[in-house]
Short mmCIF file of C-alpha atoms in Angstrom, two decimals:
data_model
loop_
_atom_site.label_atom_id
_atom_site.label_comp_id
_atom_site.label_asym_id
_atom_site.label_seq_id
_atom_site.Cartn_x
_atom_site.Cartn_y
_atom_site.Cartn_z
CA MET A 101 -20.02 6.43 -55.98
CA VAL A 102 -18.99 4.01 -53.28
CA LYS A 103 -19.61 0.36 -54.00
CA GLN A 104 -19.45 -2.72 -51.77
CA ALA A 105 -18.36 -6.17 -53.01
CA PHE A 106 -19.88 -9.34 -51.56
CA SER A 107 -19.48 -12.85 -53.00
CA GLY A 108 -18.33 -11.47 -56.32
CA VAL A 109 -21.40 -9.22 -56.76
CA THR A 110 -21.05 -5.44 -56.68
CA LEU A 111 -23.99 -3.53 -55.19
CA ASP A 112 -24.74 0.14 -54.89
CA PRO A 113 -25.25 1.25 -51.25
CA ARG A 114 -28.60 2.88 -52.22
CA MET A 115 -29.79 -0.47 -53.55
CA LEU A 116 -28.96 -2.05 -50.18
CA GLU A 117 -31.05 0.57 -48.37
CA ASN A 118 -34.01 -0.19 -50.64
CA LEU A 119 -33.67 -3.91 -49.98
CA LEU A 120 -33.69 -3.41 -46.20
CA VAL A 121 -37.21 -1.99 -46.43
CA PHE A 122 -38.60 -5.40 -47.40
CA ILE A 123 -36.87 -7.29 -44.57
CA PRO A 124 -39.39 -7.92 -41.75
CA LYS A 125 -38.49 -6.76 -38.25
CA VAL A 126 -37.94 -9.42 -35.58
CA GLU A 127 -39.84 -8.68 -32.35
CA SER A 128 -37.81 -11.05 -30.15
CA PRO A 129 -34.18 -12.16 -30.42
CA MET A 130 -33.70 -15.42 -32.32
CA GLU A 131 -32.00 -18.40 -30.72
CA VAL A 132 -29.68 -19.97 -33.25
CA SER A 133 -28.64 -23.58 -32.77
CA LEU A 134 -25.17 -24.65 -33.74
CA SER A 135 -24.78 -28.03 -35.37
CA ASP A 136 -21.82 -29.96 -36.62
CA GLY A 137 -23.68 -31.13 -39.72
CA ASN A 138 -24.74 -34.46 -38.19
CA GLY A 139 -27.68 -33.04 -36.32
CA GLU A 140 -25.86 -32.93 -32.96
CA LEU A 141 -26.53 -29.74 -31.05
CA LEU A 142 -23.36 -27.96 -30.01
CA GLY A 143 -24.98 -25.15 -28.00
CA THR A 144 -26.83 -21.87 -28.19
CA ASP A 145 -25.82 -18.24 -28.08
CA ASN A 146 -27.33 -17.84 -24.63
CA GLU A 147 -25.34 -20.76 -23.26
CA ALA A 148 -22.18 -19.38 -24.77
CA ASP A 149 -22.78 -15.99 -23.11
CA VAL A 150 -23.30 -17.58 -19.72
CA GLU A 151 -20.22 -19.70 -20.06
CA SER A 152 -17.95 -16.83 -21.09
CA ASN A 153 -19.34 -14.30 -18.59
CA PRO A 154 -19.31 -15.82 -15.10
CA LYS A 155 -21.04 -13.88 -12.34
CA ASP A 156 -19.17 -12.82 -9.27
CA MET A 157 -20.61 -12.62 -5.75
CA CYS A 158 -22.06 -9.17 -6.23
CA GLY A 159 -23.94 -10.19 -9.35
CA GLN A 160 -21.74 -8.37 -11.84
CA HIS A 161 -20.60 -9.99 -15.04
CA VAL A 162 -16.86 -10.30 -15.55
CA ALA A 163 -15.51 -10.96 -19.00
CA ASP A 164 -12.88 -13.64 -19.55
CA GLU A 165 -10.34 -11.13 -20.81
CA ASP A 166 -10.77 -9.11 -17.59
CA LEU A 167 -10.07 -12.10 -15.33
CA GLY A 168 -6.51 -12.60 -16.48
CA GLU A 169 -4.46 -14.55 -13.95
CA TYR A 170 -7.46 -14.73 -11.57
CA GLU A 171 -9.64 -16.75 -13.95
CA ASN A 172 -9.06 -20.02 -12.09
CA VAL A 173 -10.04 -18.33 -8.80
CA ALA A 174 -13.17 -16.53 -9.97
CA ARG A 175 -14.88 -19.74 -11.11
CA LEU A 176 -14.51 -21.61 -7.82
CA ASP A 177 -17.50 -22.32 -5.58
CA VAL A 178 -17.54 -23.27 -1.89
CA GLU A 179 -17.04 -27.00 -2.52
CA ASP A 180 -14.09 -26.33 -4.82
CA ILE A 181 -12.45 -24.14 -2.19
CA LYS A 182 -12.89 -26.80 0.50
CA ARG A 183 -10.93 -29.29 -1.62
CA MET A 184 -7.94 -26.98 -2.05
CA HIS A 185 -4.61 -27.20 -0.20
CA TRP A 186 -1.46 -25.10 -0.06
CA ASP A 187 2.19 -25.53 0.88
CA SER A 188 2.37 -22.45 3.13
CA VAL A 189 0.26 -19.85 4.92
CA ASP A 190 1.45 -17.16 2.52
CA ALA A 191 0.18 -19.18 -0.45
CA ALA A 192 -3.22 -19.57 1.22
CA TYR A 193 -3.38 -15.85 1.98
CA GLU A 194 -2.49 -15.00 -1.61
CA PHE A 195 -5.29 -17.25 -2.82
CA TYR A 196 -7.84 -15.57 -0.52
CA ARG A 197 -6.58 -12.14 -1.58
CA ARG A 198 -7.12 -13.06 -5.21
CA LEU A 199 -10.56 -14.36 -4.35
CA GLY A 200 -11.37 -11.01 -2.77
CA MET A 201 -9.97 -9.22 -5.80
CA CYS A 202 -12.37 -11.12 -8.05
CA HIS A 203 -15.44 -10.71 -5.87
CA GLY A 204 -14.98 -7.19 -4.57
CA PHE A 205 -13.80 -7.32 -0.96
CA GLY A 206 -10.55 -6.81 0.92
CA VAL A 207 -8.95 -9.40 3.18
CA ARG A 208 -6.77 -9.32 6.27
CA LYS A 209 -4.96 -11.87 8.39
CA GLY A 210 -6.68 -12.98 11.58
CA ASP A 211 -5.71 -15.08 14.56
CA SER A 212 -3.52 -18.20 14.52
CA GLY A 213 -2.72 -21.13 16.78
CA LYS A 214 0.32 -23.23 17.64
CA ASP A 215 0.78 -26.67 19.11
CA CYS A 216 2.72 -27.53 22.27
CA SER A 217 5.97 -27.54 20.26
CA GLY A 218 5.42 -24.00 19.01
CA ASN A 219 4.61 -25.02 15.43
CA LEU A 220 1.89 -23.12 13.60
CA ILE A 221 -1.12 -25.40 13.05
CA ARG A 222 -4.05 -23.09 12.20
CA TYR A 223 -4.68 -19.71 10.64
CA ARG A 224 -7.73 -17.62 9.77
CA PHE A 225 -8.25 -14.93 7.13
CA PHE A 226 -11.15 -12.49 7.35
CA CYS A 227 -12.95 -9.92 5.25
CA ASN A 228 -11.50 -6.48 5.90
CA LYS A 229 -14.85 -5.41 7.40
CA LYS A 230 -14.66 -8.00 10.16
CA GLY A 231 -15.27 -6.64 13.67
CA LEU A 232 -16.55 -3.29 14.94
CA LYS A 233 -14.92 -0.15 16.28
CA ASP A 234 -14.65 0.09 20.03
CA GLY A 235 -17.59 2.17 21.24
CA ARG A 236 -15.58 4.02 23.87
CA HIS A 237 -13.88 6.07 21.14
CA ASN A 238 -17.23 7.43 20.00
CA ASP A 239 -18.22 8.41 23.55
CA GLN A 240 -15.38 10.90 24.01
CA VAL A 241 -16.88 14.37 24.35
CA ASP A 242 -13.56 16.24 24.44
CA ARG A 243 -12.38 14.88 21.12
CA ARG A 244 -10.82 17.59 18.94
CA ARG A 245 -11.02 15.80 15.61
CA ALA A 246 -14.21 14.58 14.04
CA HIS A 247 -14.89 10.86 14.24
CA LYS A 248 -13.89 8.83 11.23
CA PRO A 249 -16.75 7.11 9.42
CA GLU A 250 -17.52 3.55 10.46
CA THR A 251 -16.15 1.17 7.83
CA ARG A 252 -16.53 -2.20 9.56
CA THR A 253 -19.77 -4.14 9.60
CA ASN A 254 -18.70 -7.25 11.56
CA CYS A 255 -18.73 -9.31 8.38
CA GLU A 256 -18.43 -13.06 9.03
CA ALA A 257 -16.85 -14.02 5.70
CA LYS A 258 -13.64 -15.92 6.34
CA LEU A 259 -11.28 -18.70 5.33
CA SER A 260 -10.01 -20.99 8.10
CA ILE A 261 -7.13 -23.37 7.36
CA TYR A 262 -5.24 -25.97 9.38
CA PHE A 263 -2.01 -27.88 8.91
CA ASP A 264 -2.42 -31.55 8.00
CA LYS A 265 0.60 -33.26 9.54
CA THR A 266 -0.01 -36.45 7.55
CA GLU A 267 0.10 -34.84 4.10
CA ARG A 268 2.31 -31.93 5.23
CA CYS A 269 0.11 -29.24 3.69
CA TRP A 270 -2.49 -26.63 4.66
CA LYS A 271 -6.13 -27.54 4.11
CA VAL A 272 -9.45 -25.75 4.48
CA ARG A 273 -11.32 -26.21 7.74
CA LYS A 274 -14.13 -23.74 7.10
CA VAL A 275 -15.03 -21.16 4.48
CA VAL A 276 -17.81 -18.56 4.63
CA THR A 277 -18.59 -16.60 1.46
CA GLU A 278 -21.66 -14.60 2.54
CA HIS A 279 -21.05 -10.91 3.27
CA ASN A 280 -23.33 -8.56 5.19
CA HIS A 281 -22.29 -5.49 3.18
CA ASP A 282 -22.24 -4.32 -0.40
CA LEU A 283 -19.26 -5.55 -2.35
CA THR A 284 -16.99 -3.18 -4.21
CA PRO A 285 -17.64 -2.86 -7.97
CA ALA A 286 -15.08 -4.43 -10.25
CA SER A 287 -14.03 -0.99 -11.54
CA MET A 288 -13.05 0.16 -8.02
CA VAL A 289 -11.81 -3.01 -6.34
CA HIS A 290 -8.19 -2.21 -7.18
CA LEU A 291 -8.35 0.76 -4.78
CA ILE A 292 -8.86 -1.44 -1.70
CA ALA A 293 -5.80 -1.23 0.55
CA ASN A 294 -4.42 -4.77 0.12
CA HIS A 295 -5.29 -4.84 -3.59
CA ARG A 296 -3.39 -1.69 -4.47
CA GLU A 297 0.03 -2.36 -5.92
CA MET A 298 2.68 -0.62 -7.92
CA THR A 299 4.35 -2.65 -10.63
CA ASP A 300 8.08 -2.65 -11.23
CA ALA A 301 7.52 -0.69 -14.45
CA THR A 302 5.60 1.99 -12.53
CA LYS A 303 8.35 2.24 -9.92
CA ALA A 304 11.00 2.50 -12.61
CA GLN A 305 9.04 5.27 -14.30
CA ILE A 306 8.71 7.17 -11.01
CA ASP A 307 12.43 6.80 -10.32
CA GLY A 308 13.28 8.08 -13.80
CA LEU A 309 11.02 11.12 -13.53
CA ARG A 310 12.31 11.98 -10.06
CA ALA A 311 15.90 11.69 -11.30
CA SER A 312 15.00 14.33 -13.88
CA GLY A 313 13.92 16.71 -11.13
CA ILE A 314 10.15 16.42 -11.57
CA ALA A 315 8.09 16.88 -8.42
CA THR A 316 6.14 13.93 -7.04
CA SER A 317 2.79 15.69 -7.43
CA LYS A 318 3.53 16.34 -11.12
CA ILE A 319 4.51 12.70 -11.58
CA VAL A 320 1.19 11.50 -10.14
CA GLY A 321 -0.74 13.89 -12.35
CA TYR A 322 1.15 12.77 -15.45
CA MET A 323 0.62 9.07 -14.73
CA ALA A 324 -3.09 9.66 -14.00
CA GLY A 325 -3.44 11.41 -17.35
CA MET A 326 -1.74 8.53 -19.15
CA ALA A 327 -3.98 5.99 -17.38
CA GLY A 328 -7.18 7.89 -18.11
CA GLY A 329 -7.89 9.11 -14.59
CA TYR A 330 -6.82 8.70 -10.97
CA SER A 331 -9.28 5.83 -10.46
CA LEU A 332 -7.51 3.81 -13.17
CA LEU A 333 -4.00 4.11 -11.75
CA GLY A 334 -4.31 1.08 -9.49
CA PHE A 335 -2.81 2.99 -6.56
CA LEU A 336 -3.28 6.25 -4.68
CA LYS A 337 -1.23 9.43 -4.55
CA LYS A 338 -0.33 8.48 -0.99
CA ASP A 339 1.24 5.23 -2.25
CA VAL A 340 3.53 7.20 -4.57
CA TYR A 341 4.66 9.49 -1.75
CA ASN A 342 5.27 6.49 0.51
CA TYR A 343 7.35 4.79 -2.17
CA THR A 344 9.48 7.88 -2.78
CA ASP A 345 10.05 8.28 0.97
CA ARG A 346 11.10 4.65 1.31
CA THR A 347 13.44 5.00 -1.66
CA ARG A 348 15.00 8.13 -0.20
CA CYS A 349 15.55 6.45 3.15
CA ALA A 350 16.98 3.32 1.51
CA ASN A 351 19.49 5.39 -0.44
CA ILE A 352 21.02 6.80 2.75
CA SER A 353 20.38 3.91 5.15
CA ASN A 354 23.88 2.49 4.67
CA GLY A 355 25.59 5.87 4.38
CA ASP A 356 23.46 8.14 6.54
CA ALA A 357 26.35 9.19 8.80
CA ASN A 358 28.48 10.17 5.81
CA ALA A 359 25.52 11.95 4.22
CA ALA A 360 24.96 14.00 7.39
CA VAL A 361 28.63 14.97 7.65
CA VAL A 362 28.84 15.94 3.97
CA TYR A 363 25.66 18.02 4.26
CA LEU A 364 26.85 19.90 7.36
CA GLU A 365 30.32 20.47 5.91
CA GLY A 366 28.68 21.83 2.77
CA LYS A 367 26.64 24.26 4.85
CA ALA A 368 29.79 25.32 6.68
CA GLY A 369 31.58 25.84 3.37
CA SER A 370 28.83 28.08 2.00
CA ASN A 371 28.45 30.07 5.23
CA PRO A 372 31.68 30.87 7.12
CA MET A 373 29.73 31.45 10.33
CA SER A 374 28.32 27.91 10.32
CA VAL A 375 30.28 25.21 12.10
CA ALA A 376 30.10 21.41 12.34
CA ARG A 377 32.30 19.15 14.47
CA TYR A 378 32.31 15.39 14.77
CA SER A 379 34.37 12.55 16.19
CA VAL A 380 34.86 8.94 15.12
CA THR A 381 36.08 5.74 16.73
CA LYS A 382 38.94 3.51 15.63
CA GLU A 383 36.47 1.54 13.57
CA GLU A 384 35.56 4.73 11.65
CA THR A 385 32.15 4.87 13.35
CA LEU A 386 30.58 8.24 13.99
CA THR A 387 30.18 8.94 17.72
CA ASN A 388 29.47 12.64 18.36
CA LEU A 389 28.14 15.23 15.92
CA ILE A 390 27.61 18.89 16.88
CA TRP A 391 26.52 21.70 14.58
CA ALA A 392 25.30 25.31 14.61
CA ASP A 393 24.58 27.84 11.87
CA GLY A 394 25.64 31.49 11.74
CA ALA A 395 22.48 32.93 13.30
CA ARG A 396 22.76 30.55 16.25
CA ARG A 397 26.36 31.54 16.91
CA VAL A 398 25.48 35.24 16.81
CA ASP A 399 22.72 34.63 19.34
CA TYR A 400 25.21 32.81 21.56
CA GLN A 401 27.61 35.75 21.49
CA HIS A 402 24.86 38.06 22.75
CA PHE A 403 22.87 35.78 25.07
CA GLY A 404 25.29 32.99 25.95
CA ASP A 405 25.75 33.94 29.58
CA VAL A 406 23.50 31.05 30.62
CA LEU A 407 23.58 27.82 28.64
CA ALA A 408 21.02 25.04 29.09
CA PHE A 409 22.05 21.51 28.18
CA ASP A 410 18.98 19.36 27.41
CA SER A 411 19.61 15.72 26.48
CA THR A 412 16.15 14.24 27.05
CA TYR A 413 15.31 13.75 23.39
CA LYS A 414 15.95 10.19 22.23
CA LYS A 415 13.16 9.75 19.68
CA ASN A 416 15.30 8.57 16.77
CA LYS A 417 16.07 5.17 15.32
CA TYR A 418 19.54 5.14 16.90
CA LYS A 419 18.16 5.74 20.43
CA LYS A 420 20.96 8.27 20.95
CA PRO A 421 20.47 11.55 22.83
CA LEU A 422 19.81 14.60 20.70
CA VAL A 423 21.21 17.51 22.68
CA ILE A 424 19.82 21.02 22.36
CA PHE A 425 21.94 23.94 23.55
CA SER A 426 19.59 26.76 24.48
CA GLY A 427 19.38 29.95 26.49
CA SER A 428 17.23 33.01 26.98
CA ASN A 429 17.36 36.31 25.07
CA ASN A 430 16.62 39.84 26.28
CA HIS A 431 12.86 39.24 25.78
CA LYS A 432 12.98 36.16 28.02
CA GLN A 433 12.35 33.95 25.02
CA THR A 434 14.02 30.59 24.49
CA THR A 435 16.87 30.80 22.02
CA ILE A 436 18.56 27.80 20.37
CA PHE A 437 22.35 27.99 20.15
CA GLY A 438 23.15 24.63 18.58
CA PHE A 439 22.48 20.90 18.35
CA GLY A 440 24.35 17.71 19.00
CA LEU A 441 23.85 14.01 18.38
CA LEU A 442 25.93 12.26 21.03
CA PHE A 443 27.06 8.73 21.65
CA ASP A 444 27.09 9.16 25.44
CA GLU A 445 25.99 12.41 27.10
CA CYS A 446 27.70 11.56 30.42
CA GLN A 447 31.09 11.13 28.79
CA PHE A 448 30.56 14.31 26.79
CA LEU A 449 29.77 16.29 29.95
CA GLN A 450 32.91 15.01 31.70
CA VAL A 451 35.10 16.10 28.79
CA ASP A 452 33.37 19.49 28.64
CA VAL A 453 33.87 20.11 32.38
CA ARG A 454 37.57 19.21 32.18
CA LYS A 455 38.08 21.67 29.32
CA SER A 456 36.25 24.39 31.25
CA ALA A 457 38.42 23.81 34.32
#
């Protein structure tokens, strides 16, 4: 038999159930006053609930423990915002971003103004639904892709600031808090573009899993499972792919030339028919890089009577010509013989003509 102890008296649970029968039911909730013993009223339960659960702009209650570092922003009204000032534009933007995070809307930077000396003196931040899509895009009848849904509603909510030269700080000129659209619920606001963020711990976890050879899609699925769903991650799958791409590019940004040479030499070592040639300057800077695999060289032996030299491709971050050596096979189809990344195509052609002569 299970027994419960209360104030030194031991009661049987079945006795408690019998006692509850005689307790009258209350039709309406009771309001209990809190007193300090001297008859001074300290407050009521209803007042305590209102004080600890402030309403945001969309009428949803936000608990104090959910506010976190944004608690001081969520409680501000229009008059409080007008009295604020910041040391920089970035600080003002961060404040407005946090305000949007609390109230369920995204923000973006707007127009700015400078004085005759070129110094920035005003700046405006808008709701991310400010403006409308240009109507001429919707009037295209030969459009291949379907039109994207309209997301902007020409919302007028904004924060306008100016630079006070006397106090050397940024102050509020005008603030508009009314929106003409539904605000995002608190459970989904972290998925708005400028509210999504990946913490350093998340990035370190992604780097560790990728170093172990786990695919990016598997990493996202694992992290979503640990968070309780994709909507609770705080970022999208696209953000993870963008981060891994940036990391990969950063790892070879300072050694990309060496990485390319090592890769091509490795291909040549594994396939005797593959070839890679390069030249460097006195400062050990890569100038010309030419490569071809085994299949390309075989095609050249059979169809290399006519060789086309095309150096019109310069769509790379180095703005250097990417040369394609091509010809035509027995089916009159274009055949690629090799590639080259050149420092100067004119100088390369002069050297090639001299060797041919």
